[in-house]
CSV table of C-alpha atoms in Angstrom, one decimal:
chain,number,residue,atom,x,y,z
A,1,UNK,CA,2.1,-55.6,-41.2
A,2,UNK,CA,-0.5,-56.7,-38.1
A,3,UNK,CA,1.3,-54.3,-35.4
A,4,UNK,CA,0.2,-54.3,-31.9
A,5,UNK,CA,1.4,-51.2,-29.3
A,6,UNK,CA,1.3,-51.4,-25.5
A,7,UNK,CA,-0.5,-48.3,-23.7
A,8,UNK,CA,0.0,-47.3,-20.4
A,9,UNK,CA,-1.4,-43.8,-18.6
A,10,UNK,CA,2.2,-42.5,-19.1
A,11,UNK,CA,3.2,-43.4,-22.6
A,12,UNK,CA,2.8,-46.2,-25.1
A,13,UNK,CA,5.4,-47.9,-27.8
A,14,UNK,CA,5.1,-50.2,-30.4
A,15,UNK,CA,5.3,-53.9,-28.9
A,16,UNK,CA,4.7,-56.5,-30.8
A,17,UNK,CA,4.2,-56.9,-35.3
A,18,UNK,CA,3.9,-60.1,-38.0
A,19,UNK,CA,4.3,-59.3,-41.6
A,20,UNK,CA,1.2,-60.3,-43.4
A,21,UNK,CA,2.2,-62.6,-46.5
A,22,UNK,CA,-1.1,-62.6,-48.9
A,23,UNK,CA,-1.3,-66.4,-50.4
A,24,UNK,CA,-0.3,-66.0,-53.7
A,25,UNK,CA,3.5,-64.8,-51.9
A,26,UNK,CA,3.4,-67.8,-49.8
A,27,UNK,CA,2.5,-70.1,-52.5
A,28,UNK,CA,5.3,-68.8,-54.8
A,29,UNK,CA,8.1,-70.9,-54.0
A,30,UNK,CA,10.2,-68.8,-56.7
A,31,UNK,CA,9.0,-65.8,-54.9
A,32,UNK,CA,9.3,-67.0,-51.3
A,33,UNK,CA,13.3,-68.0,-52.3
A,34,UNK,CA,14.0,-64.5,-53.7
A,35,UNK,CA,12.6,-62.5,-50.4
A,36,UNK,CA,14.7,-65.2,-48.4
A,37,UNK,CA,11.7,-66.2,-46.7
A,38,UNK,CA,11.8,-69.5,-44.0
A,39,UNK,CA,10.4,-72.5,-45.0
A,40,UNK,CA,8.7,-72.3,-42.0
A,41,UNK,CA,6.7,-69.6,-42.0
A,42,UNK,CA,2.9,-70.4,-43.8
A,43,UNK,CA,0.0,-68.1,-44.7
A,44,UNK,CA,-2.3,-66.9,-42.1
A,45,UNK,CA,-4.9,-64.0,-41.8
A,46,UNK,CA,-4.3,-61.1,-39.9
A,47,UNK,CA,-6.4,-62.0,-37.0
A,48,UNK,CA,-4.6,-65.4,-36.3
A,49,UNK,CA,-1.4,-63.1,-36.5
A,50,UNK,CA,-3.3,-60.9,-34.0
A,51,UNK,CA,-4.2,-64.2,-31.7
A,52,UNK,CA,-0.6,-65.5,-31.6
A,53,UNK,CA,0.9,-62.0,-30.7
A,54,UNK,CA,-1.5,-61.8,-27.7
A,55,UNK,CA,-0.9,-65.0,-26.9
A,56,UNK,CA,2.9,-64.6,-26.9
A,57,UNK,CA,2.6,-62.1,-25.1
A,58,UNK,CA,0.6,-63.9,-22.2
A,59,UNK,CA,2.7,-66.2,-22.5
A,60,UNK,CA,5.7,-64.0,-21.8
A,61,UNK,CA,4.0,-63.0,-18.8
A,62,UNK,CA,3.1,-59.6,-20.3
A,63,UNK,CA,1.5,-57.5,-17.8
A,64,UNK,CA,-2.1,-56.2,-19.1
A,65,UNK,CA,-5.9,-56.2,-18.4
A,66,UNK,CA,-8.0,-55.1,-21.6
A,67,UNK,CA,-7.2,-55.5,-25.3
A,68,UNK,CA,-8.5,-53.1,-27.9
A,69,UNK,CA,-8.4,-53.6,-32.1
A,70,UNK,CA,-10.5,-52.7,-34.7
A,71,UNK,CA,-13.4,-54.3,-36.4
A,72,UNK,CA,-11.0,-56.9,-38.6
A,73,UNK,CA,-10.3,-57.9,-35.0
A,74,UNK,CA,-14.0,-57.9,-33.1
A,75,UNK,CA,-15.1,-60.5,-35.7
A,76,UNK,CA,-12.5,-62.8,-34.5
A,77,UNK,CA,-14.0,-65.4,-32.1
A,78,UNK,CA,-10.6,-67.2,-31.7
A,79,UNK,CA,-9.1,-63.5,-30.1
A,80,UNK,CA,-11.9,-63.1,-28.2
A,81,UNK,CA,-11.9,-66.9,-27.0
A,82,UNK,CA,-8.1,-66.6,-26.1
A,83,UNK,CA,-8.6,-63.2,-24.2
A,84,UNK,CA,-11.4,-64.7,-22.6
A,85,UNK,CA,-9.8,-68.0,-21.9
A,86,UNK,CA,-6.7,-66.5,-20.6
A,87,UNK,CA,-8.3,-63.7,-18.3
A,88,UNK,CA,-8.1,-60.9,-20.3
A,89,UNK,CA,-10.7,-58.2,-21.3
A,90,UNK,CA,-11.7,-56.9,-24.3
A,91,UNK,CA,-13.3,-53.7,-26.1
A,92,UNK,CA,-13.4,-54.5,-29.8
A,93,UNK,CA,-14.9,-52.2,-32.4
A,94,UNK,CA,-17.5,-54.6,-34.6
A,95,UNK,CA,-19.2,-53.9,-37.6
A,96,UNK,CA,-23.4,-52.8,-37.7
A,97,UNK,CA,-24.0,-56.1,-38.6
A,98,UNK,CA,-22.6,-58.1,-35.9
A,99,UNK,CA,-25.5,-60.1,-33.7
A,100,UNK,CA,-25.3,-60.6,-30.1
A,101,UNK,CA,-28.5,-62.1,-27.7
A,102,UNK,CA,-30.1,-59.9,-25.2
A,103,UNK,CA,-31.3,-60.8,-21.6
A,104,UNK,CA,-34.8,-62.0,-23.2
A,105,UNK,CA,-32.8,-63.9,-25.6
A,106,UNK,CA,-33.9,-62.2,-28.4
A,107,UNK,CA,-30.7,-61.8,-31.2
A,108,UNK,CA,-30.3,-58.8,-33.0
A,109,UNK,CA,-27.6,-56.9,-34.9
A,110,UNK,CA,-25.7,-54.3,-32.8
A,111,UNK,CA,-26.9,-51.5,-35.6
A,112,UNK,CA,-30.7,-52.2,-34.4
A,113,UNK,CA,-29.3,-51.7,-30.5
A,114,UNK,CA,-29.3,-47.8,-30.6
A,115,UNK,CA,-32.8,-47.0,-31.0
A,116,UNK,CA,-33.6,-48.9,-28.0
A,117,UNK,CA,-31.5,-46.5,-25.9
A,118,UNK,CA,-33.9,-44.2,-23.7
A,119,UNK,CA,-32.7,-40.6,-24.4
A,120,UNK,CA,-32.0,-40.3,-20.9
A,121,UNK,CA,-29.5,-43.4,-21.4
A,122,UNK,CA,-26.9,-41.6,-23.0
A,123,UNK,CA,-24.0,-40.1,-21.1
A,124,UNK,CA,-21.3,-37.6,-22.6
A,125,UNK,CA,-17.9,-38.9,-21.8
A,126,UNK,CA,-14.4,-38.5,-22.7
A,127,UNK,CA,-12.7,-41.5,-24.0
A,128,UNK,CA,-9.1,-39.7,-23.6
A,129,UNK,CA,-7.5,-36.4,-24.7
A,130,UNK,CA,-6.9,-35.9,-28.1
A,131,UNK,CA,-4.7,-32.8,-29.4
A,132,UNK,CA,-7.3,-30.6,-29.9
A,133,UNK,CA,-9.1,-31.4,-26.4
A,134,UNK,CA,-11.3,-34.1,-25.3
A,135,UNK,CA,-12.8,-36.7,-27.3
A,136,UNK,CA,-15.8,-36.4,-25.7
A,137,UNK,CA,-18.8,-38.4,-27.4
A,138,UNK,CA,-22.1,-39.5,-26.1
A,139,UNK,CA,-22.2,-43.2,-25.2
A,140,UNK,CA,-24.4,-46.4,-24.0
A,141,UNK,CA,-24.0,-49.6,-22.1
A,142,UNK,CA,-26.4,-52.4,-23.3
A,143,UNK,CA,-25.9,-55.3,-21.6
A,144,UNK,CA,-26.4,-59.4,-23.0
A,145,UNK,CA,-27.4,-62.6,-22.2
A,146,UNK,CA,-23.7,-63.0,-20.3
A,147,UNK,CA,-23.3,-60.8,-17.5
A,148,UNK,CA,-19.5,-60.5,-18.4
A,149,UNK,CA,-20.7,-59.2,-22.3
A,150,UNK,CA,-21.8,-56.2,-22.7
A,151,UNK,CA,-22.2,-53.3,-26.1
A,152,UNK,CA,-20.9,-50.0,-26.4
A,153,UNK,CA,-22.6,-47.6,-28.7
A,154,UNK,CA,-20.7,-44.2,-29.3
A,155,UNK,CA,-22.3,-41.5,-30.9
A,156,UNK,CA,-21.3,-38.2,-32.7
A,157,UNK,CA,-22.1,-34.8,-30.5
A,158,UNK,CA,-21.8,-33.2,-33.6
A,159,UNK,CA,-23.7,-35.8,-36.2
A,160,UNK,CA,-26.0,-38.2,-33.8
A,161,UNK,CA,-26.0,-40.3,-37.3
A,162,UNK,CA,-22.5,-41.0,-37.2
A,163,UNK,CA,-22.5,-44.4,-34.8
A,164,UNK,CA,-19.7,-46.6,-33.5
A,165,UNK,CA,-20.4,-50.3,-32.2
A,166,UNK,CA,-18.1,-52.2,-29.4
A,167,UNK,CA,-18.3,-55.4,-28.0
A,168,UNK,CA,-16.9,-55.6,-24.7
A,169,UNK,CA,-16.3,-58.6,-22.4
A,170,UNK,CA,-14.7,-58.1,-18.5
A,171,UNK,CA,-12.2,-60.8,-16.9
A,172,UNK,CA,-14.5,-63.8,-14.9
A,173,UNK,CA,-14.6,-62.2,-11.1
A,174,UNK,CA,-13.6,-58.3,-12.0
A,175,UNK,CA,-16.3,-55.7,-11.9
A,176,UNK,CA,-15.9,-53.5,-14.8
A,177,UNK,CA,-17.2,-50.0,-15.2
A,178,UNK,CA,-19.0,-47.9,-18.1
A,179,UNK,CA,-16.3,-45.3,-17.8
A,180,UNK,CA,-13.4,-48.3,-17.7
A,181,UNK,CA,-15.2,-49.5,-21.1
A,182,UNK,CA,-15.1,-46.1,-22.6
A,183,UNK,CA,-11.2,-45.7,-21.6
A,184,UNK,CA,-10.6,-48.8,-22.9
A,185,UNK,CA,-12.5,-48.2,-26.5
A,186,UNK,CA,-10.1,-44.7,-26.6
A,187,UNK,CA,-6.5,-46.4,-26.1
A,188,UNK,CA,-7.1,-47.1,-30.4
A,189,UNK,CA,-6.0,-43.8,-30.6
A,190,UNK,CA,-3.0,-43.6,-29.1
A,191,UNK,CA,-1.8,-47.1,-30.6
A,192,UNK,CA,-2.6,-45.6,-34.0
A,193,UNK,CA,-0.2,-42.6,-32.9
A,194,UNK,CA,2.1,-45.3,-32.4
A,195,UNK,CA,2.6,-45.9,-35.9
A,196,UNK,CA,2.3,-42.5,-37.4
A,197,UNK,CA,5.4,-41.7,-34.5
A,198,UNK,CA,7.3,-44.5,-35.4
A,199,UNK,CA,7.1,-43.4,-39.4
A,200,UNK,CA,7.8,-40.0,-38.6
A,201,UNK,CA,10.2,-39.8,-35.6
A,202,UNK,CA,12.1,-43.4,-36.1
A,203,UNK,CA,12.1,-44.2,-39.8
A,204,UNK,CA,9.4,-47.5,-39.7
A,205,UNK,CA,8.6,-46.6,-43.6
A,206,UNK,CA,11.8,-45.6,-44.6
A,207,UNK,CA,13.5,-49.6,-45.3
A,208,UNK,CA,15.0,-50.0,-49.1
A,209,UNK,CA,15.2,-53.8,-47.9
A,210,UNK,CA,13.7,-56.7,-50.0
A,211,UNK,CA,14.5,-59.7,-48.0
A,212,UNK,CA,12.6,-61.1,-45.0
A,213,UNK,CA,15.6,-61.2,-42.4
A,214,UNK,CA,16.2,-57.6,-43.5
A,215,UNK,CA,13.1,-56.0,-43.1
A,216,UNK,CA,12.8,-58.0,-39.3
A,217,UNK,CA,16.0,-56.2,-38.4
A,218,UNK,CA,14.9,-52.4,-40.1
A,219,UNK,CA,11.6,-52.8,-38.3
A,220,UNK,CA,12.7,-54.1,-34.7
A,221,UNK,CA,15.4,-51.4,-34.3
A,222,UNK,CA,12.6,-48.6,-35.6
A,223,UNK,CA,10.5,-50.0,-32.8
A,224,UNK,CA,13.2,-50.2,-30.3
A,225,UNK,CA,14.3,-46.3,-31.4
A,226,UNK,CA,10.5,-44.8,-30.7
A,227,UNK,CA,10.4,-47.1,-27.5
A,228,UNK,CA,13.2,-45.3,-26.5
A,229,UNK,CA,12.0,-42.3,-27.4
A,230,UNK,CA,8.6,-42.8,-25.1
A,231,UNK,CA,10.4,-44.0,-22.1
A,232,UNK,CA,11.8,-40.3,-22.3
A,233,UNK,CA,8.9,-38.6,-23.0
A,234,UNK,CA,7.2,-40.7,-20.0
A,235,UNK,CA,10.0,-40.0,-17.6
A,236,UNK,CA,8.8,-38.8,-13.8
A,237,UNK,CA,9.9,-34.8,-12.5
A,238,UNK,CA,13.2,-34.7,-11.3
A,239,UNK,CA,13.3,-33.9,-7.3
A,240,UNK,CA,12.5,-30.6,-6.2
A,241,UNK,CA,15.6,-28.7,-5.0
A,242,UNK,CA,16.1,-27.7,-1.3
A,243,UNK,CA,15.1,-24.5,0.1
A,244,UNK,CA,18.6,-24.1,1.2
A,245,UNK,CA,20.0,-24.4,-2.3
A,246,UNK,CA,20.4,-20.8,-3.0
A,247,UNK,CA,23.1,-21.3,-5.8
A,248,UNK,CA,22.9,-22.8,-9.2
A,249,UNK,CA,24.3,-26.1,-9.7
A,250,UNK,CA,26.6,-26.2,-12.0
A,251,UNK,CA,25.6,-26.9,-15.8
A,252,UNK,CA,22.0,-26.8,-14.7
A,253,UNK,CA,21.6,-24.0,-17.3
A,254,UNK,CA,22.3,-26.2,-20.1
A,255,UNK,CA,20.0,-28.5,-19.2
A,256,UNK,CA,15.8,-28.3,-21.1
A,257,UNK,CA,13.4,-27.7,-18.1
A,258,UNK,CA,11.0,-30.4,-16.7
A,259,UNK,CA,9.1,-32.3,-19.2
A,260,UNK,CA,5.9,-32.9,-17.5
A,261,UNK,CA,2.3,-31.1,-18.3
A,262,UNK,CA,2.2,-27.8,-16.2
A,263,UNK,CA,-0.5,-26.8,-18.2
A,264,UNK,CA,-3.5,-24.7,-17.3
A,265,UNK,CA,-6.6,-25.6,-18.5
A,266,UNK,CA,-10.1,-23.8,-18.7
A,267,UNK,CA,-12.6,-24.6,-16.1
A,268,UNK,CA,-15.4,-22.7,-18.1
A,269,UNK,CA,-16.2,-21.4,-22.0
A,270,UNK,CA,-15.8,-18.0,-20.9
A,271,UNK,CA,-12.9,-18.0,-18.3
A,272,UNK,CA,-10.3,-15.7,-19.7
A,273,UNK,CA,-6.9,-17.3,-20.7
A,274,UNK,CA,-3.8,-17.0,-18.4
A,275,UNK,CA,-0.9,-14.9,-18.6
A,276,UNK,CA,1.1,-18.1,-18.5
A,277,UNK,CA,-0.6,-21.1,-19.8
A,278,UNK,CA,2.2,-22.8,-18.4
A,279,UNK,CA,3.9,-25.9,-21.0
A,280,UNK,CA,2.4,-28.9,-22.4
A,281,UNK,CA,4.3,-32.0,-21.7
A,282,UNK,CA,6.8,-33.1,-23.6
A,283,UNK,CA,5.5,-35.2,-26.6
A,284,UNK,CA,7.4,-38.2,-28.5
A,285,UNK,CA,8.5,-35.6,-31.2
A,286,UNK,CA,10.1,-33.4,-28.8
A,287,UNK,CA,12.1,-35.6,-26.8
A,288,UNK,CA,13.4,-36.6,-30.2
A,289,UNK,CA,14.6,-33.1,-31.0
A,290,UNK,CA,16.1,-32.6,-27.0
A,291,UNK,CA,17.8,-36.1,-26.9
A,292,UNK,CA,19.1,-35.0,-30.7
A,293,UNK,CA,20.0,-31.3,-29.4
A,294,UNK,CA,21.7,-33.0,-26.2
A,295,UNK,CA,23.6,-35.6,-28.4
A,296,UNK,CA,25.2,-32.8,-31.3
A,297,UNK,CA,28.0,-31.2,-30.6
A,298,UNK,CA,27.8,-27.4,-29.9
A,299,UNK,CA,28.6,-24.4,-28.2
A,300,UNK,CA,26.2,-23.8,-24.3
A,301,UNK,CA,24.8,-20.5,-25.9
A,302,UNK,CA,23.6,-22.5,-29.0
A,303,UNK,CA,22.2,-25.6,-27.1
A,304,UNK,CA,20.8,-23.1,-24.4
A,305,UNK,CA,19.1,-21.5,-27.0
A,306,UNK,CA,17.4,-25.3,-28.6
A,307,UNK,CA,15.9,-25.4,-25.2
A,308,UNK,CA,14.6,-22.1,-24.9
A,309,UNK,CA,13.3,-22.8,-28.4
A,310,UNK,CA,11.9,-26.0,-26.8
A,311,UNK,CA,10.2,-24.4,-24.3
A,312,UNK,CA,8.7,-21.6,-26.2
A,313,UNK,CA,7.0,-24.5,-28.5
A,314,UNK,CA,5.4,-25.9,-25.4
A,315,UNK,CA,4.4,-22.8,-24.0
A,316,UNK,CA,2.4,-22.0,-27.3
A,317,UNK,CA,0.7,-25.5,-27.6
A,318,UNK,CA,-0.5,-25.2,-24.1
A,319,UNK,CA,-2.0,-21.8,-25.1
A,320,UNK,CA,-3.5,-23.2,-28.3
A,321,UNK,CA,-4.8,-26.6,-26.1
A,322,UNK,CA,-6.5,-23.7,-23.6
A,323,UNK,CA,-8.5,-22.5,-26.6
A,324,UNK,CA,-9.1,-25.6,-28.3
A,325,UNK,CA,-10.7,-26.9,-25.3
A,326,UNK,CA,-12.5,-23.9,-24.8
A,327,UNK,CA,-13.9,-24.1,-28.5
A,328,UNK,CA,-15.1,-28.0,-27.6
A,329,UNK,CA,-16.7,-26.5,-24.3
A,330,UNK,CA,-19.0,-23.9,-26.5
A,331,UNK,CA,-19.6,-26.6,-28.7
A,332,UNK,CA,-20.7,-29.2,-26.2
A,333,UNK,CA,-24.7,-29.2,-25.1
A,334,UNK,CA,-25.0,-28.3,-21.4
């Protein structure tokens, strides 16, 4: 399945998927008429199946700036030419031998870009936070013959060997940034969480189907189930209360406390943790389990206690978050 997710600062969701057919299942008419598969539908590699979801979704009037895939997906000239056509930036990953031409019009394999890069050249930046911290890296900008091209190199802290390789494009008449690049590059992350969340909170893996209708319908109402479950997750703080509400409202008890990141986090290696490290927002997981607890029938004292449980859990992971990051400050040169 080519699956595409749409990421925002507040939450992301699976968006948009095609199920791959390989050629010999396409070719099988015996095959094809078992599965129930349309006439219709004909063989086509995962990165046309990539094009014609981003180009639906242009079409659709889908609001977005920057696309982000893997390396199947940088080697694509028709994506790039259809981001590029209609507006829209990229940051693809690209494998070491991919060529692009400099300024002086010499072309060379991204691979052979990095030990050009000045030591001075390389900035530590954060391309997002991951559960165990930052994912901070070391990066450089090289820049092409086109003054809307440009390559990404991310390197290891921990292994300078260990090298990652982007090619990155910004829409005709927007100026684009090296730290807009590097959040770009990091949003694969959360769309990967995407499908591990939609396995493990909304049942994506779990179809027993064998027919092509069926599996559409299993797999849009999985998506439509964790989309659900983001939109939660992503909800604003409800209104602060008045200072002249001096009594509880009614059945405000039974309801799970406020779901964004009160967090505290460490502003040096050595700071001492806090009594209260506060909570970490609420994840995709957990709004499963307090939309589940909300929905079961129970007794207050036993759904009271789910929340309390609830908020216990997200007490300790913003404790364990204080020290991770802590750890990645230690191990982080100065």
């Amino acid at each position: 399945m080519v699956f595409a997710a749409y990421v925002t600062a507040r939450g992301h969701a699976p968006f948009d998927f095609r199920l791959y057919l390989p050629k010999s299942w396409c070719a099988g008419r015996e095959r094809r008429e078992l599965a129930a598969v349309p006439d219709e539908v004909e063989f086509a590699t995962k990165t046309e199946q990539g094009t014609n979801m981003v180009t639906d979704a242009i079409g659709g009037g889908v609001p977005f700036a920057f696309l982000a895939g893997d390396e199947v997906y940088g080697r694509s000239s028709k994506l790039r030419a259809t981001c590029e056509k209609h507006g829209k930036g990229y940051v693809f990953a690209v494998p070491v031998n991919f060529t692009v031409t400099l300024p002086s019009g010499r072309r060379m394999a991204v691979a052979s870009l990095a030990r050009l890069v000045p030591a001075r050249c390389w900035e530590t930046r954060s391309c997002g936070s991951g559960c165990k911290g930052h994912r901070d890296y070391e990066w450089a900008w090289i820049a092409t013959c086109s003054p809307r091209h440009h390559v990404l190199i991310r390197r290891s802290l921990s292994d300078p060997s260990e090298l990652a390789y982007f090619y990155c494009q910004a829409p005709a008449g927007q100026p684009v940034s090296l730290p807009t690049l590097i959040k770009v590059a990091g949003k694969r992350w959360p769309a990967e969480e995407c499908h591990q969340q939609a396995e493990g909170q909304a049942g994506l893996d779990q179809h027993q189907v064998r027919l092509w209708h069926s599996f559409h319908r299993h797999t849009v109402l999985s998506m439509c189930a964790l989309a659900l479950l983001a939109v939660a997750a992503a909800r604003p703080l409800p209104p602060a209360p008045s200072p002249q509400a001096t009594r509880p409202v009614p059945g405000a008890a039974a309801q799970p406390a406020a779901w964004a990141d009160t967090g505290i986090l460490p502003a040096s290696a050595d700071q001492p943790p806090p009594a209260d490290p506060g909570m970490v927002k609420v994840s995709v997981p957990e709004a499963c389990r307090l939309l589940r607890l909300a929905a079961t029938p129970m007794n207050t004292a036993t759904r009271q206690a789910g929340y309390a449980w609830s908020r216990w859990r997200r007490k300790h992971q913003a404790r364990a978050r204080y020290h991770h990051y802590q750890a990645r400050m230690r191990a982080t040169p100065a």
